[in-house]
Coordinates of C-alpha atoms and ligand atoms in Angstrom, one line a residue:
M1231 CA -30.8 -81.1 211.8
K1232 CA -31.4 -77.6 210.0
V1233 CA -29.7 -77.0 206.3
A1234 CA -29.1 -74.2 204.7
I1235 CA -28.6 -74.8 201.3
I1236 CA -27.3 -71.9 198.8
G1237 CA -28.6 -71.8 195.7
G1238 CA -32.0 -73.4 194.4
G1239 CA -30.9 -74.7 190.7
I1240 CA -30.8 -78.4 190.0
M1241 CA -29.0 -79.3 193.0
G1242 CA -29.8 -76.9 196.0
C1243 CA -33.6 -78.2 195.2
A1244 CA -32.5 -81.9 194.4
T1245 CA -30.4 -82.0 197.5
A1246 CA -33.2 -80.0 199.9
L1247 CA -35.9 -82.8 198.7
A1248 CA -33.2 -85.7 199.3
L1249 CA -32.9 -83.7 202.5
V1250 CA -36.2 -83.9 204.2
E1251 CA -36.8 -87.8 202.9
R1252 CA -34.6 -87.7 205.6
G1253 CA -36.2 -86.0 208.1
C1254 CA -34.2 -83.1 208.0
E1255 CA -35.2 -78.6 208.2
V1256 CA -34.0 -77.5 205.1
V1257 CA -34.1 -73.8 203.7
V1258 CA -33.2 -72.9 200.3
L1259 CA -31.8 -69.5 199.6
E1260 CA -32.0 -68.3 195.9
R1261 CA -31.1 -65.0 195.2
A1262 CA -33.6 -64.8 191.7
V1263 CA -36.1 -66.6 190.8
P1264 CA -35.3 -70.8 191.4
G1265 CA -34.1 -72.5 188.7
A1266 CA -33.6 -69.3 186.5
E1267 CA -29.9 -70.5 185.8
A1268 CA -28.4 -73.2 184.1
S1269 CA -30.7 -75.9 185.6
S1270 CA -33.5 -74.5 183.4
A1271 CA -31.2 -73.5 180.3
A1272 CA -29.8 -76.9 179.9
A1273 CA -30.9 -79.5 177.0
G1274 CA -31.3 -82.4 179.4
I1275 CA -29.8 -84.9 177.7
L1276 CA -28.5 -88.3 180.4
G1277 CA -26.5 -88.7 178.2
A1278 CA -24.4 -91.8 180.1
Q1279 CA -22.5 -92.8 177.1
L1280 CA -22.0 -90.2 174.9
E1281 CA -20.3 -88.3 177.3
L1282 CA -18.0 -91.6 178.0
H1283 CA -15.4 -90.1 175.9
G1284 CA -13.1 -93.6 176.7
R1285 CA -13.2 -92.6 180.3
G1286 CA -12.7 -95.4 182.7
E1287 CA -13.2 -93.3 185.9
D1288 CA -16.6 -92.2 184.7
V1289 CA -18.3 -95.1 183.7
E1290 CA -20.0 -96.6 186.6
L1291 CA -20.8 -92.9 188.1
Y1292 CA -22.5 -92.1 184.7
L1293 CA -24.7 -95.5 184.5
R1294 CA -25.7 -94.9 188.4
A1295 CA -27.0 -91.9 187.3
R1296 CA -28.9 -92.8 184.5
T1297 CA -30.3 -96.0 186.1
A1298 CA -31.8 -93.7 188.2
W1299 CA -33.7 -91.4 186.8
A1300 CA -36.5 -93.7 185.8
P1301 CA -37.8 -93.9 189.2
W1302 CA -36.9 -90.5 189.9
A1303 CA -39.0 -89.0 187.2
R1304 CA -41.8 -91.5 187.6
S1305 CA -41.4 -90.5 191.6
L1306 CA -41.8 -86.8 191.1
G1307 CA -44.6 -87.6 189.0
E1308 CA -46.6 -89.3 191.1
A1309 CA -45.9 -87.1 193.4
T1310 CA -46.7 -83.5 191.8
G1311 CA -48.5 -84.6 188.6
I1312 CA -46.0 -83.2 186.6
D1313 CA -44.7 -84.7 183.6
V1314 CA -41.0 -84.3 183.5
G1315 CA -40.4 -85.5 180.3
Y1316 CA -38.3 -88.3 181.0
R1317 CA -38.1 -90.3 177.7
A1318 CA -35.4 -93.5 177.4
C1319 CA -35.4 -92.0 173.3
G1320 CA -31.9 -93.2 172.6
A1321 CA -28.6 -91.0 171.3
L1322 CA -27.3 -91.4 168.0
R1323 CA -23.1 -90.0 167.2
L1324 CA -22.3 -89.5 163.7
A1325 CA -19.4 -90.1 161.6
F1326 CA -19.3 -88.1 158.4
N1327 CA -15.6 -89.4 157.6
A1328 CA -13.6 -92.7 157.7
E1329 CA -10.9 -90.9 160.8
Q1330 CA -14.7 -90.0 163.3
H1331 CA -16.1 -93.5 161.8
A1332 CA -12.9 -95.3 163.0
Q1333 CA -13.0 -93.2 166.6
L1334 CA -17.1 -94.1 166.8
D1335 CA -15.6 -98.1 165.9
R1336 CA -13.2 -97.8 169.4
D1337 CA -15.2 -95.9 171.5
V1338 CA -18.6 -98.7 170.9
S1339 CA -16.1 -101.6 170.8
W1340 CA -14.6 -100.3 174.2
Q1341 CA -18.0 -99.7 175.7
R1342 CA -19.4 -103.3 174.4
E1343 CA -16.1 -104.9 176.3
H1344 CA -17.9 -102.9 179.8
G1345 CA -20.7 -104.7 179.0
L1346 CA -23.2 -101.5 177.6
H1347 CA -25.8 -101.6 174.9
A1348 CA -24.2 -99.8 172.1
E1349 CA -24.3 -100.7 168.1
S1350 CA -22.2 -99.2 165.7
V1351 CA -23.9 -99.3 162.4
D1352 CA -23.5 -97.8 158.6
G1353 CA -24.9 -94.4 157.4
H1354 CA -27.4 -96.4 155.7
R1355 CA -29.1 -98.3 158.5
A1356 CA -28.4 -94.9 160.7
R1357 CA -30.8 -93.2 158.0
Q1358 CA -33.3 -96.6 159.0
V1359 CA -33.1 -95.7 162.4
E1360 CA -33.7 -92.0 161.9
P1361 CA -34.7 -91.2 158.0
A1362 CA -34.1 -87.6 158.7
L1363 CA -30.3 -87.9 158.9
S1364 CA -28.2 -85.9 156.3
G1365 CA -26.7 -88.7 153.5
D1366 CA -23.5 -87.6 154.2
V1367 CA -23.6 -89.4 157.2
V1368 CA -21.8 -92.2 156.7
A1369 CA -21.5 -94.2 160.4
A1370 CA -22.8 -93.6 163.5
A1371 CA -22.5 -94.9 167.0
Y1372 CA -26.4 -95.7 168.7
F1373 CA -26.5 -95.8 172.8
P1374 CA -30.6 -97.1 172.7
D1375 CA -30.3 -96.3 176.7
D1376 CA -29.5 -92.9 176.7
A1377 CA -32.0 -91.3 177.8
Q1378 CA -33.6 -86.7 177.9
V1379 CA -35.5 -85.2 180.2
D1380 CA -37.1 -81.7 180.2
P1381 CA -35.4 -79.0 183.0
P1382 CA -37.5 -76.6 183.0
S1383 CA -40.3 -79.3 183.9
L1384 CA -38.2 -80.8 185.9
L1385 CA -37.5 -77.7 188.5
R1386 CA -40.9 -77.1 187.9
A1387 CA -41.8 -80.7 189.9
L1388 CA -39.1 -79.9 192.4
M1389 CA -40.8 -76.5 193.6
A1390 CA -43.7 -78.1 193.8
A1391 CA -42.4 -81.3 195.8
L1392 CA -40.9 -79.1 197.8
A1393 CA -43.8 -76.5 198.8
R1394 CA -46.0 -79.8 199.6
D1395 CA -43.2 -80.8 202.8
P1396 CA -43.2 -78.4 205.7
R1397 CA -40.1 -79.0 206.1
A1398 CA -38.5 -77.2 203.4
E1399 CA -38.7 -73.4 203.0
V1400 CA -37.7 -72.2 199.3
R1401 CA -36.6 -68.1 199.5
G1402 CA -36.4 -66.7 196.3
G1403 CA -34.5 -62.8 195.5
T1404 CA -32.4 -64.3 198.7
T1405 CA -28.6 -63.7 198.5
V1406 CA -25.9 -65.4 200.4
E1407 CA -23.9 -62.5 201.5
R1408 CA -21.1 -65.1 203.0
L1409 CA -20.5 -68.0 205.2
L1410 CA -21.0 -67.8 209.3
L1411 CA -18.2 -68.7 210.6
D1412 CA -17.5 -70.0 214.4
R1413 CA -14.3 -71.3 215.1
D1414 CA -13.4 -73.2 212.0
R1415 CA -16.9 -74.2 211.7
C1416 CA -19.6 -73.4 209.3
V1417 CA -22.6 -72.8 211.1
G1418 CA -25.1 -71.1 208.2
V1419 CA -25.2 -68.2 205.9
K1420 CA -25.2 -64.6 206.0
L1421 CA -28.3 -63.1 203.8
D1422 CA -28.4 -59.8 202.1
E1423 CA -31.1 -59.2 205.3
G1424 CA -30.5 -61.0 208.4
E1425 CA -28.7 -65.2 208.8
V1426 CA -29.6 -68.6 208.7
R1427 CA -28.5 -70.6 211.3
A1428 CA -27.8 -74.2 210.3
D1429 CA -26.4 -77.8 211.3
A1430 CA -25.4 -78.0 208.0
T1431 CA -24.8 -75.5 205.1
V1432 CA -24.7 -76.5 201.3
L1433 CA -22.7 -74.9 198.7
A1434 CA -24.8 -75.5 195.3
A1435 CA -24.3 -71.6 193.9
G1436 CA -23.6 -73.2 190.2
S1437 CA -21.0 -71.0 188.5
W1438 CA -20.8 -68.7 191.1
S1439 CA -20.1 -70.8 193.9
S1440 CA -16.6 -69.7 194.8
L1441 CA -17.7 -65.9 194.8
V1442 CA -19.6 -67.2 197.5
P1443 CA -16.8 -65.3 200.6
G1444 CA -15.5 -67.4 203.3
V1445 CA -16.0 -70.8 201.0
P1446 CA -12.1 -72.8 201.6
P1447 CA -9.2 -71.2 200.0
S1448 CA -8.7 -75.0 199.4
M1449 CA -11.9 -75.8 197.3
P1450 CA -11.1 -75.8 193.2
A1451 CA -12.1 -72.9 191.6
V1452 CA -15.6 -72.9 189.3
R1453 CA -15.8 -70.7 186.7
P1454 CA -19.0 -70.3 183.9
V1455 CA -18.4 -72.3 180.6
R1456 CA -21.5 -70.3 178.1
G1457 CA -23.6 -72.8 176.7
Q1458 CA -26.2 -71.2 173.8
I1459 CA -29.2 -73.2 172.7
V1460 CA -31.2 -72.7 169.6
Q1461 CA -35.0 -73.7 170.1
L1462 CA -36.5 -74.7 166.9
D1463 CA -40.3 -75.9 166.2
E1464 CA -40.5 -78.3 163.3
R1465 CA -44.1 -80.1 162.1
P1466 CA -44.4 -82.7 161.9
P1467 CA -41.4 -83.8 164.1
S1468 CA -38.8 -85.7 162.2
V1469 CA -36.0 -87.1 164.5
R1470 CA -36.7 -89.1 167.8
A1471 CA -33.3 -89.6 169.1
I1472 CA -30.4 -87.2 170.3
V1473 CA -28.4 -86.6 167.3
F1474 CA -24.4 -85.6 168.4
G1475 CA -22.7 -84.8 165.5
A1476 CA -21.1 -82.2 163.5
G1477 CA -19.7 -80.1 166.5
G1478 CA -23.1 -80.4 167.8
Y1479 CA -26.4 -81.7 168.8
L1480 CA -29.7 -82.2 168.5
V1481 CA -32.0 -82.8 171.6
P1482 CA -36.1 -83.7 170.1
R1483 CA -38.4 -83.3 172.3
G1484 CA -41.1 -85.2 170.4
D1485 CA -43.3 -83.0 170.2
G1486 CA -41.6 -80.9 167.4
R1487 CA -39.5 -79.0 169.4
V1488 CA -36.2 -79.5 168.8
L1489 CA -33.4 -78.0 171.2
C1490 CA -30.0 -77.5 168.9
G1491 CA -26.7 -76.8 171.2
S1492 CA -24.4 -75.7 172.6
T1493 CA -21.6 -74.0 172.5
M1494 CA -19.0 -74.5 175.2
E1495 CA -17.6 -70.4 175.6
H1496 CA -15.2 -69.0 178.4
A1497 CA -17.0 -65.2 178.1
G1498 CA -17.5 -64.7 182.1
F1499 CA -20.8 -63.9 183.3
R1500 CA -21.8 -62.5 179.5
R1501 CA -25.2 -63.7 179.0
E1502 CA -25.6 -62.9 175.6
V1503 CA -26.6 -65.1 172.4
T1504 CA -24.1 -63.9 169.8
A1505 CA -24.4 -64.2 165.9
S1506 CA -21.2 -66.8 165.5
G1507 CA -23.0 -69.0 168.5
V1508 CA -26.1 -69.3 166.4
H1509 CA -24.6 -69.4 163.3
A1510 CA -22.1 -72.4 164.8
I1511 CA -25.2 -73.9 166.5
L1512 CA -27.7 -74.1 163.4
G1513 CA -24.3 -75.3 160.7
S1514 CA -23.9 -78.4 163.2
A1515 CA -27.7 -78.9 163.2
L1516 CA -28.4 -78.6 159.5
A1517 CA -25.2 -80.4 158.4
C1518 CA -27.2 -83.6 160.7
V1519 CA -30.1 -83.1 159.7
P1520 CA -31.0 -80.6 156.8
G1521 CA -34.7 -81.2 157.0
L1522 CA -34.9 -78.6 160.0
G1523 CA -33.8 -75.9 157.1
G1524 CA -37.4 -75.1 157.1
A1525 CA -38.2 -75.6 160.7
Q1526 CA -38.9 -72.3 163.2
V1527 CA -36.5 -70.6 165.4
V1528 CA -38.8 -70.1 168.5
A1529 CA -36.1 -69.2 171.0
T1530 CA -32.7 -68.7 171.7
W1531 CA -30.7 -68.6 175.5
S1532 CA -27.6 -68.7 176.9
N1533 CA -26.6 -69.8 180.6
F1534 CA -23.2 -70.8 182.4
R1535 CA -22.1 -74.1 183.1
P1536 CA -20.1 -74.7 186.6
H1537 CA -16.8 -75.7 185.7
A1538 CA -14.9 -77.0 188.4
H1539 CA -10.8 -76.7 187.9
G1540 CA -9.5 -80.3 187.5
D1541 CA -12.3 -81.0 185.4
R1542 CA -14.7 -83.3 189.0
P1543 CA -17.7 -82.5 190.5
L1544 CA -16.7 -80.6 193.8
V1545 CA -19.6 -83.5 195.7
G1546 CA -19.5 -84.0 199.5
A1547 CA -18.1 -83.0 203.0
S1548 CA -15.6 -80.0 202.2
A1549 CA -12.4 -78.8 204.1
L1550 CA -14.6 -76.2 206.2
P1551 CA -16.6 -78.5 209.0
G1552 CA -20.1 -77.5 208.5
L1553 CA -20.1 -77.0 204.8
F1554 CA -21.2 -79.5 202.3
L1555 CA -20.4 -78.8 198.6
A1556 CA -22.8 -80.0 195.0
T1557 CA -21.4 -77.6 192.1
G1558 CA -19.1 -78.1 189.6
H1559 CA -21.3 -80.4 187.2
H1560 CA -20.2 -78.9 184.5
R1561 CA -21.8 -80.1 181.5
N1562 CA -23.7 -83.3 183.5
G1563 CA -25.6 -81.7 186.2
I1564 CA -28.9 -83.2 184.9
L1565 CA -28.0 -86.2 184.5
L1566 CA -25.9 -86.6 187.9
S1567 CA -28.1 -85.1 189.8
K1568 CA -30.2 -87.1 191.7
V1569 CA -26.5 -89.2 192.3
T1570 CA -25.5 -85.8 194.0
S1571 CA -28.0 -85.2 195.7
D1572 CA -28.4 -88.3 197.5
E1573 CA -24.8 -88.9 197.9
V1574 CA -25.0 -84.9 199.8
A1575 CA -27.5 -85.7 201.9
A1576 CA -26.3 -89.2 203.0
A1577 CA -23.2 -87.0 203.7
I1578 CA -25.1 -84.9 206.6
T1579 CA -27.2 -87.2 207.5
G1580 CA -24.5 -89.5 208.6
S1581 CA -22.0 -87.1 209.9
L1582 CA -24.8 -85.2 212.8
P1583 CA -27.6 -87.1 214.1
V1584 CA -31.1 -86.2 212.6
T1585 CA -33.2 -84.5 215.3
G1586 CA -36.3 -84.3 212.9
Ligands
LIG678 C1 -26.5 -74.3 177.6 C2 -26.2 -75.7 178.8 C3 -26.9 -76.6 178.5 C4 -26.8 -77.8 179.1 N1 -27.2 -79.3 178.9 C5 -27.1 -80.4 179.8 C6 -27.7 -81.5 179.5 O1 -28.1 -82.0 178.4 N2 -27.1 -82.2 180.0 C7 -27.2 -82.6 181.3 O2 -26.9 -83.1 182.2 N3 -26.5 -81.0 182.0 C8 -26.1 -80.0 180.8 N4 -25.9 -78.9 181.3 C9 -25.1 -78.5 182.6 C10 -26.6 -78.2 183.9 O3 -27.5 -77.1 183.6 C11 -25.4 -77.7 184.9 O4 -24.2 -78.5 185.4 C12 -26.6 -78.2 185.9 O5 -27.8 -77.2 185.8 C13 -25.6 -76.8 187.3 O6 -26.5 -77.0 188.8 P1 -26.3 -75.8 189.7 O7 -27.9 -76.3 190.5 O8 -25.4 -76.6 189.9 O9 -26.7 -74.3 188.9 P2 -26.9 -73.1 188.6 O10 -28.6 -74.5 188.4 O11 -26.7 -72.1 188.0 O12 -27.7 -73.0 190.2 C14 -27.1 -72.2 190.7 C15 -28.1 -71.2 191.6 O13 -27.0 -70.8 192.5 C16 -28.0 -69.3 192.8 N5 -26.4 -68.4 193.4 C17 -25.7 -67.9 193.1 N6 -25.1 -67.5 194.0 C18 -25.8 -67.1 194.9 C19 -25.7 -66.2 196.1 N7 -24.8 -66.0 196.9 N8 -26.7 -67.2 197.0 C20 -28.1 -67.4 196.6 N9 -28.1 -67.8 195.3 C21 -27.2 -67.7 194.9 C22 -28.2 -68.6 191.0 O14 -28.8 -67.7 191.3 C23 -28.7 -70.4 190.9 O15 -30.0 -70.1 190.6 C24 -26.1 -77.9 180.3 C25 -25.6 -76.3 180.9 C26 -25.9 -75.0 179.7 C27 -25.6 -74.4 179.9

């Protein structure tokens, strides 16, 4: 079976790998450089518990997604020799006042009732876990099982794994102009030059998914939500866990690099880092860990989270036969990448016989 994949971000590349592992022939069509958009810009938080916010419907999915990560990171590392930076570093959500403290306590009790590891600690105990935290922190929720990965390394490992498989082809600099339709079925894609005919086509074009001509009008619209990141370098490293608080987050890589994020902006496709974005991000970071004030600013960037109308990722078969979706993962595309790619690959290989 031949599969064409539109987009070479985490969704396109992970789905390609899941498909070749199931015996399919795959071509990934990426208009720029694979991994160059949201997927490499992400902070890499695998924040299954951080992101639950009491939404019962996501519990099973988020936990399954997180559980899939440790073995996947290991197997990618073994297959390619590239360390994807998976670390089960734990995460803290901070409270700076009584109202936030009460909310944390509710979240923690709800998660513990669901059998999850979560602890509510006072400010003193939080500073025993992370001594660099601000003295203004009155309490914290601690999620020891949340983890992180380094997205640029992850994308490099996926590309390396695909490059080793003769059934996979990744074409950078190749824009999909539209879906090819034949009697109400998607039969591949039309490119800027030529076309690719395929038994199945996967739409994994991130924030640009709704812009590919031919996608069914019933598909919920996917729109960009801009996020900015500021990367710091502090020596020696002072923080180990992921820290959420004061409207932002910190992701320490363990070697002195600290990613500080992020904004949530409806700014179209304006790939800008703004003064107010950096101001807000660094304000939050320093409110959580004041000692970061002496860290060096080494990089800033922004990119676009693909947000699907209705707030749910679009995964699996679409209303158009032959077209499958792997898009709309918004804030949690890295967390959800392995389970999404497996689900889409299973949907495709279950829908048509695998001919090798
Ligand atoms: C600042 C920021 C921080 C984030 N932090 C986290 C985090 O900590 N944890 C987490 O789980 N998630 C995080 N995310 C979300 C995560 O990055 C996304 O959900 C995920 O990367 C989406 O992957 P994707 O493959 O769908 O999209 P993308 O990575 O954007 O890939 C889509 C690709 O499709 C290509 N494309 C588009 N149109 C066409 C076309 N017509 N023809 C060919 N190619 C096309 C694009 O060039 C692009 O490379 C963050 C996102 C941002 C922006």
